[in-house]
Coordinates of C-alpha atoms in Angstrom, one line a residue:
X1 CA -16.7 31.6 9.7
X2 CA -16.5 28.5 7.7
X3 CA -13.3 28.8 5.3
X4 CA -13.0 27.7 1.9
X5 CA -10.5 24.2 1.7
X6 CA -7.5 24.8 0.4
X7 CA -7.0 22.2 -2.8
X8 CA -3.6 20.4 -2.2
X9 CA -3.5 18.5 1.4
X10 CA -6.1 17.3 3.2
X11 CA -7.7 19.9 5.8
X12 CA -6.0 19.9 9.4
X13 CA -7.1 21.7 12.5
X14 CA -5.6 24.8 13.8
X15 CA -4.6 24.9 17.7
X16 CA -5.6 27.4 19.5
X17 CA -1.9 29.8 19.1
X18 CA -2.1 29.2 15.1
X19 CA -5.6 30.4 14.6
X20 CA -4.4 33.9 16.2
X21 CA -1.1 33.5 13.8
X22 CA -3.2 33.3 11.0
X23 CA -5.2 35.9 11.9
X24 CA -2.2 38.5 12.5
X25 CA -2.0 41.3 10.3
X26 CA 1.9 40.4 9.1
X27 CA 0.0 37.2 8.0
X28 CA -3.2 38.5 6.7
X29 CA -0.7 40.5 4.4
X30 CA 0.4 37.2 2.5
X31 CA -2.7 37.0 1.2
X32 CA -2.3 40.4 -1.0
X33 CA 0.9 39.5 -2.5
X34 CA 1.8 37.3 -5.5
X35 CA 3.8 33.6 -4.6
X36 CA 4.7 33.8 -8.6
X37 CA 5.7 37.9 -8.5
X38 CA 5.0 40.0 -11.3
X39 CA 4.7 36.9 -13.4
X40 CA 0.5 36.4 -11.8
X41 CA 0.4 39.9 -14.2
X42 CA 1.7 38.1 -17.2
X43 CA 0.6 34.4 -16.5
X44 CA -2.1 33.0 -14.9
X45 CA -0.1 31.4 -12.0
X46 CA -1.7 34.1 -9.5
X47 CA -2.0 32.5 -6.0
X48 CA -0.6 34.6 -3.0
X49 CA 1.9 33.6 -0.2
X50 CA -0.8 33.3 2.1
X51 CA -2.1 29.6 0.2
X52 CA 1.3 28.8 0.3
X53 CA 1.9 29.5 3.8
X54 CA -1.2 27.6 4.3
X55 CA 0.6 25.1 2.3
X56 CA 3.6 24.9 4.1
X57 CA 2.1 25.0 7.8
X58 CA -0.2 22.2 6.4
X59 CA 2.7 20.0 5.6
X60 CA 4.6 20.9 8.7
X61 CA 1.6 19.3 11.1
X62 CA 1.1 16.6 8.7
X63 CA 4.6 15.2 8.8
X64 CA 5.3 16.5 12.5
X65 CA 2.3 16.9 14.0
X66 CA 3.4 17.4 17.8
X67 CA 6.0 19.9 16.6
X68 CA 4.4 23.0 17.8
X69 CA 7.6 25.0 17.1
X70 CA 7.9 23.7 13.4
X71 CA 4.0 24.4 12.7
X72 CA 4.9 27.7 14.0
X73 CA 7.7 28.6 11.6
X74 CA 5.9 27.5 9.1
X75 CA 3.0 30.2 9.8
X76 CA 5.7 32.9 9.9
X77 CA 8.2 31.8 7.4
X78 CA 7.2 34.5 5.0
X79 CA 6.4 37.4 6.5
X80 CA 8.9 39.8 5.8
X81 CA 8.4 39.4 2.1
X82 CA 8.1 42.6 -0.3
X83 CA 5.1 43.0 -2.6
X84 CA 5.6 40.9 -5.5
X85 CA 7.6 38.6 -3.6
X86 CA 11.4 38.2 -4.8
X87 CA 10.7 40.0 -7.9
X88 CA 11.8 43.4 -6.7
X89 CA 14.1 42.5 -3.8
X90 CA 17.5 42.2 -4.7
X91 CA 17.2 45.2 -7.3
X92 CA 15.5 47.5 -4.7
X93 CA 18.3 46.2 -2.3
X94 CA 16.4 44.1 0.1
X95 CA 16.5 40.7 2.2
X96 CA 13.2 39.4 3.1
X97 CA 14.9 37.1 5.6
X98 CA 15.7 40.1 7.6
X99 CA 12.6 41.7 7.2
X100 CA 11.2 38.1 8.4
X101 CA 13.6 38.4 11.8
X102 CA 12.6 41.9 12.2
X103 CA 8.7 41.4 12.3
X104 CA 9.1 38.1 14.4
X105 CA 10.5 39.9 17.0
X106 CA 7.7 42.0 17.2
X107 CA 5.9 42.8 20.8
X108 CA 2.8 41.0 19.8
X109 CA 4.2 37.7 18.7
X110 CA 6.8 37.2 21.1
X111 CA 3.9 37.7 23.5
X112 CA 1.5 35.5 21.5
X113 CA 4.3 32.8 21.8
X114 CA 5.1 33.0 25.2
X115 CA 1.3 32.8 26.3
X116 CA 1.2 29.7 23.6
X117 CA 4.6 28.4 25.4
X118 CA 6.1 28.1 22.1
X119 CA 10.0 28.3 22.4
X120 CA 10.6 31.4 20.4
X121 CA 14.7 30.4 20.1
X122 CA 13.5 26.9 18.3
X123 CA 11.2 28.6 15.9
X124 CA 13.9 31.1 14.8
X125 CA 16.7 28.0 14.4
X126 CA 14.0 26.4 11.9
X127 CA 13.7 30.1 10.4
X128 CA 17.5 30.4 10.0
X129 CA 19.0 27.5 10.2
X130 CA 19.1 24.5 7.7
X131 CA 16.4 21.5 8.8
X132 CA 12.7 20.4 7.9
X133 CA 11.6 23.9 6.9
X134 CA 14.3 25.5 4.9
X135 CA 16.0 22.2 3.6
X136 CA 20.0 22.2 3.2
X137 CA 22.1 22.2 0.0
X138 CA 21.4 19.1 -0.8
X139 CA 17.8 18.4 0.6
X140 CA 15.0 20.1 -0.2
X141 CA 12.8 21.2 2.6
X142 CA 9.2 21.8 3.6
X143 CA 9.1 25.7 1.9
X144 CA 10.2 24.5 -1.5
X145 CA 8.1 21.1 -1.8
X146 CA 5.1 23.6 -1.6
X147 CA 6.1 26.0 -4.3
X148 CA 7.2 23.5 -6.9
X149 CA 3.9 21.3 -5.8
X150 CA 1.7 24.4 -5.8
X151 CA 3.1 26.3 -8.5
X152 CA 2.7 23.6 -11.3
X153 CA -0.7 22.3 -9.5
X154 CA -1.8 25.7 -10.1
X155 CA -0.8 26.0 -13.8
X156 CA -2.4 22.7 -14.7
X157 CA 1.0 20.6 -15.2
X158 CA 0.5 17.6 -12.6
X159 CA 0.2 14.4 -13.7
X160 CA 0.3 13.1 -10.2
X161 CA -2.2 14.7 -7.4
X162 CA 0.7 16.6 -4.8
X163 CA -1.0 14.5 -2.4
X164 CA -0.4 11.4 -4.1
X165 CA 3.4 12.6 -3.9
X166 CA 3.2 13.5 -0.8
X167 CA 1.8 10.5 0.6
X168 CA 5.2 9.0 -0.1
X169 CA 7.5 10.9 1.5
X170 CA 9.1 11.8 5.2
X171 CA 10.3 14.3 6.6
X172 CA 13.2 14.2 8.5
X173 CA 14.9 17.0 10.9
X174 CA 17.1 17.6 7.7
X175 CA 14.4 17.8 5.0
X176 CA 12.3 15.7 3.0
X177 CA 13.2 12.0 1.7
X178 CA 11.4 9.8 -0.4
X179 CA 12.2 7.2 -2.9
X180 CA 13.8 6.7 -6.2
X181 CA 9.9 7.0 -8.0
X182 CA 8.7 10.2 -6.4
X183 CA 11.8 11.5 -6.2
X184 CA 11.9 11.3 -9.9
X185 CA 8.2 12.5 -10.0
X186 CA 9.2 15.9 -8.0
X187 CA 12.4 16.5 -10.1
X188 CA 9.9 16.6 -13.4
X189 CA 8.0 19.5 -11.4
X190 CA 10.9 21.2 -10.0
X191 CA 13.0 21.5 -13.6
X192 CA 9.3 22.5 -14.8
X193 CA 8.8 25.0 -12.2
X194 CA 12.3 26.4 -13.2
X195 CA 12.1 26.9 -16.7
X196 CA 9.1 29.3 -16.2
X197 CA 10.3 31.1 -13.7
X198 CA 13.6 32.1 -15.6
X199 CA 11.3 32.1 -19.1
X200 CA 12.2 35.0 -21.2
X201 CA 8.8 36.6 -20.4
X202 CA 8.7 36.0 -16.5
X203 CA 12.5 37.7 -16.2
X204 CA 11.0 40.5 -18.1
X205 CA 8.2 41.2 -16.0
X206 CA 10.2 41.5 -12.8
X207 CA 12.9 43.9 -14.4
X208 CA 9.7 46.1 -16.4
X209 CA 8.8 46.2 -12.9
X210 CA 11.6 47.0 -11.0
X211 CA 12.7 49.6 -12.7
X212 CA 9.3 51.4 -13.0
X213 CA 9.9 51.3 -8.7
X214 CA 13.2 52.5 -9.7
X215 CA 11.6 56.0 -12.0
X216 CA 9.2 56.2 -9.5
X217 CA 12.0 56.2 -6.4
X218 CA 14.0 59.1 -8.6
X219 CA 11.6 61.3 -8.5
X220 CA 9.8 61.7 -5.3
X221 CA 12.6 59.5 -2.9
X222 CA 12.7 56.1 -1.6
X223 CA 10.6 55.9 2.0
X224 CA 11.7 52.5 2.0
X225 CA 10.0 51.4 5.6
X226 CA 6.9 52.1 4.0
X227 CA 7.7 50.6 1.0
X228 CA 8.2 47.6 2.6
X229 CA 4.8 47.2 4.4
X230 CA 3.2 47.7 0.5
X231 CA 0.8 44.8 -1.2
X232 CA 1.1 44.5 -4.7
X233 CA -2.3 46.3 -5.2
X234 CA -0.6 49.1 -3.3
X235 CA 2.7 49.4 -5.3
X236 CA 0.7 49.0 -8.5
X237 CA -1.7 52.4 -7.6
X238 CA 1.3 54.2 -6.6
X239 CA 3.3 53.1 -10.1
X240 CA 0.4 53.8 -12.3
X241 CA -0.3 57.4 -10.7
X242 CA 3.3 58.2 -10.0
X243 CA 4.7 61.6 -11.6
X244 CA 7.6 59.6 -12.9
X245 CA 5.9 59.5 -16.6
X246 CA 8.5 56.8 -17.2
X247 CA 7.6 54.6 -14.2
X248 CA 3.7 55.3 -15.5
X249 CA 4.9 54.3 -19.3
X250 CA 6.2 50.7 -17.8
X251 CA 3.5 49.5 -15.6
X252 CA 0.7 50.7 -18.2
X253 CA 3.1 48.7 -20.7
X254 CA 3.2 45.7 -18.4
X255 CA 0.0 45.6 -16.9
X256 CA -2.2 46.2 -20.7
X257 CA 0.4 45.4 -23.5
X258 CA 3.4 43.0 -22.4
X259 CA 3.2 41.7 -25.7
X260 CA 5.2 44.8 -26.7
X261 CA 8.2 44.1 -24.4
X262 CA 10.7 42.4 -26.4
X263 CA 13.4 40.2 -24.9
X264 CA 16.5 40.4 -27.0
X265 CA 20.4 40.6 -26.7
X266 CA 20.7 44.4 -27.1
X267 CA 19.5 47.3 -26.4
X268 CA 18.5 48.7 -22.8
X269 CA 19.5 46.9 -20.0
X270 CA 17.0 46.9 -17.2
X271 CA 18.4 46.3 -13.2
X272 CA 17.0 42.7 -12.6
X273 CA 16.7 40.9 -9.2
X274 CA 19.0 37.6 -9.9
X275 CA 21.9 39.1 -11.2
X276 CA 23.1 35.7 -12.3
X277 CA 20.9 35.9 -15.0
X278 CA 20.9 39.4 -16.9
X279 CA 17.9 40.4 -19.0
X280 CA 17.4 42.8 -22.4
X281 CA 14.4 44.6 -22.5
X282 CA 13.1 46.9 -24.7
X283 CA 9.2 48.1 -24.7
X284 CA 7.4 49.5 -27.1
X285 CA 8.2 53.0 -26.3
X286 CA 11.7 52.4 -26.5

C-alpha cells in the first residue's frame, strides 16, 4: 500500500525490522492519540504521536543512518504513552517512561529484535539514558527537535521550512548542534511552542479533563491497566456516557462549549498534570 508523505523531512526507506515496528499494534496505537493532548479539542494543533514518531525515526536515519539501534528507539520512544498524551499523566499518577520499558520488553519485540539483530541493551540506553534521542540538560535531542518543529509547522507559525533548519544541523551522540543562526531560529519556535502549551486555555483543557477521569474513576473504580491501553476516542466514549453526571457535565463542557470555562485566580481548583504550574477553573456549571 502506497502511504501518504509525511510533510516535514524528506521520505526515507524503511528496513526490513522497522516496517514490522511500524506495523505493531503498541505503534499503530500512536496514531489514535493526540501529540498536543486535550489541547487538538480546543486548538487546531491535532496531529497524533504516530507523525511524530514518524518524525523522530525520520530524523534518526537521516542524521545516523547506519544506526540501526538509534532508528529503533526512535520507532519505540513513545509507546507507553496514555491517551492524550501528558495531559492526564501526572494527575492520574502515571510515568509513560515506565509504561514505555514495560511494553518494550514485550515477547514480541524482544523477539522481533533479536531476529533483526538489533542489540536490545543499546536501544534501551538511548531510551533511558541522555544522548541523540532524549538530549541532556543542556542539549536538546532528536524527540524534542520534532515537537517544537512539528508543533508550530502544524499551527502555521514557521517562517523557515523545518527542513531548511534541519539541513543545518548535526547530530552528535549528545544531541543536536548547530550554529549561532539556526540556533536562534529554533529558540523562536521553542519559546513559541511554550507559551501555547502553558496558555491559559491549553492548561485548562488538560485539568477539565483530568478531573472528568477523576468523577468518572469515583464512581465505578480505577481499572488502571486498561486504562492505560485507551485511545483518546476511547477515554472520550467512556467520559461522555459515564454515570459520573459530573464527569459527563465536563467533557460535554469541553468538548461543545470551552468558551464557558473561565481561567481565573479563584474559585475551584482543578488536579492539573504539571504541578509547577497550578490552574483555576471554573465552567459554566459552576
Amino acid at each position: 500500500m502506497k502511504e501518504f508523505a509525511e510533510p516535514l523531512y524528506p521520505e526515507i526507506a524503511r528496513l526490513p525490522h522497522e516496517e514490522k515496528l511500524f506495523q505493531l499494534k503498541a505503534v499503530r496505537r500512536l496514531k489514535l492519540l493526540s501529540h498536543y493532548g486535550a489541547g487538538s479539542l480546543v486548538s487546531p494543533i491535532v496531529h497524533s504521536r504516530f507523525e511524530h514518531t514518524v518524525g523522530v525515526w525520520k530524523l534518526a536515519a537521516h542524521f545516523q543512518p547506519d544506526n540501526n539501534e538509534l532508528r529503533v528507539a526512535a520507532i519505540l520512544h513513545d509507546i507507553g504513552h496514555l491517551p492524550f498524551s501528558h495531559s492526564v499523566e501526572k494527575a492520574l499518577g502515571f510515568d509513560h517512561h515506565e509504561l514505555t520499558a514495560k511494553r518494550i520488553h514485550s515477547p514480541s519485540i524482544t523477539a522481533m529484535l533479536t531476529e533483526a539483530n538489533i542489540d536490545f541493551d543499546k536501544v534501551i540506553a538511548y531510551l533511558d539514558h541522555p544522548g541523540p534521542l532524549i538530549g541532556t540538560n543542556t542539549i536538546m535531542g532528536l524527540d524534542h527537535l520534532d515537537s517544537f518543529l512539528r508543533d508550530t509547522y502544524m499551527a502555521g507559525t514557521n517562517r523557515v521550512h523545518p527542513w531548511e533548519l534541519v539541513k543545518q544541523m548535526e547530530c552528535t551522540e549528545s544531541g543536536v548542534a548547530c550554529g549561532e543562526e539556526t540556533a536562534a531560529q529554533l529558540m523562536e519556535l521553542v519559546v513559541r511552542a511554550h507559551e501555547w502549551m502553558c496558555s491559559p486555555t491549553l492548561l485548562a483543557a488538560d485539568a477539565v479533563l483530568a478531573e472528568a477521569i477523576l468523577c468518572d474513576w469515583a464512581e465505578v473504580g480505577d481499572d488502571r491497566d486498561v486504562f492505560v491501553e485507551l485511545t483518546d476516542w476511547d477515554v472520550l466514549s467512556v467520559l461522555k456516557t459515564s454515570p459520573s453526571l459530573r464527569a459527563r457535565m465536563w467533557i460535554q463542557t469541553l468538548l461543545e462549549e470551552p468558551h464557558k470555562l473561565l481561567v481565573r485566580n479563584g474559585g475551584e481548583r482543578i488536579r492539573h498534570p504539571d504541578q509547577r504550574k497550578k490552574i483555576i477553573c471554573q465552567s459554566a456549571f459552576g
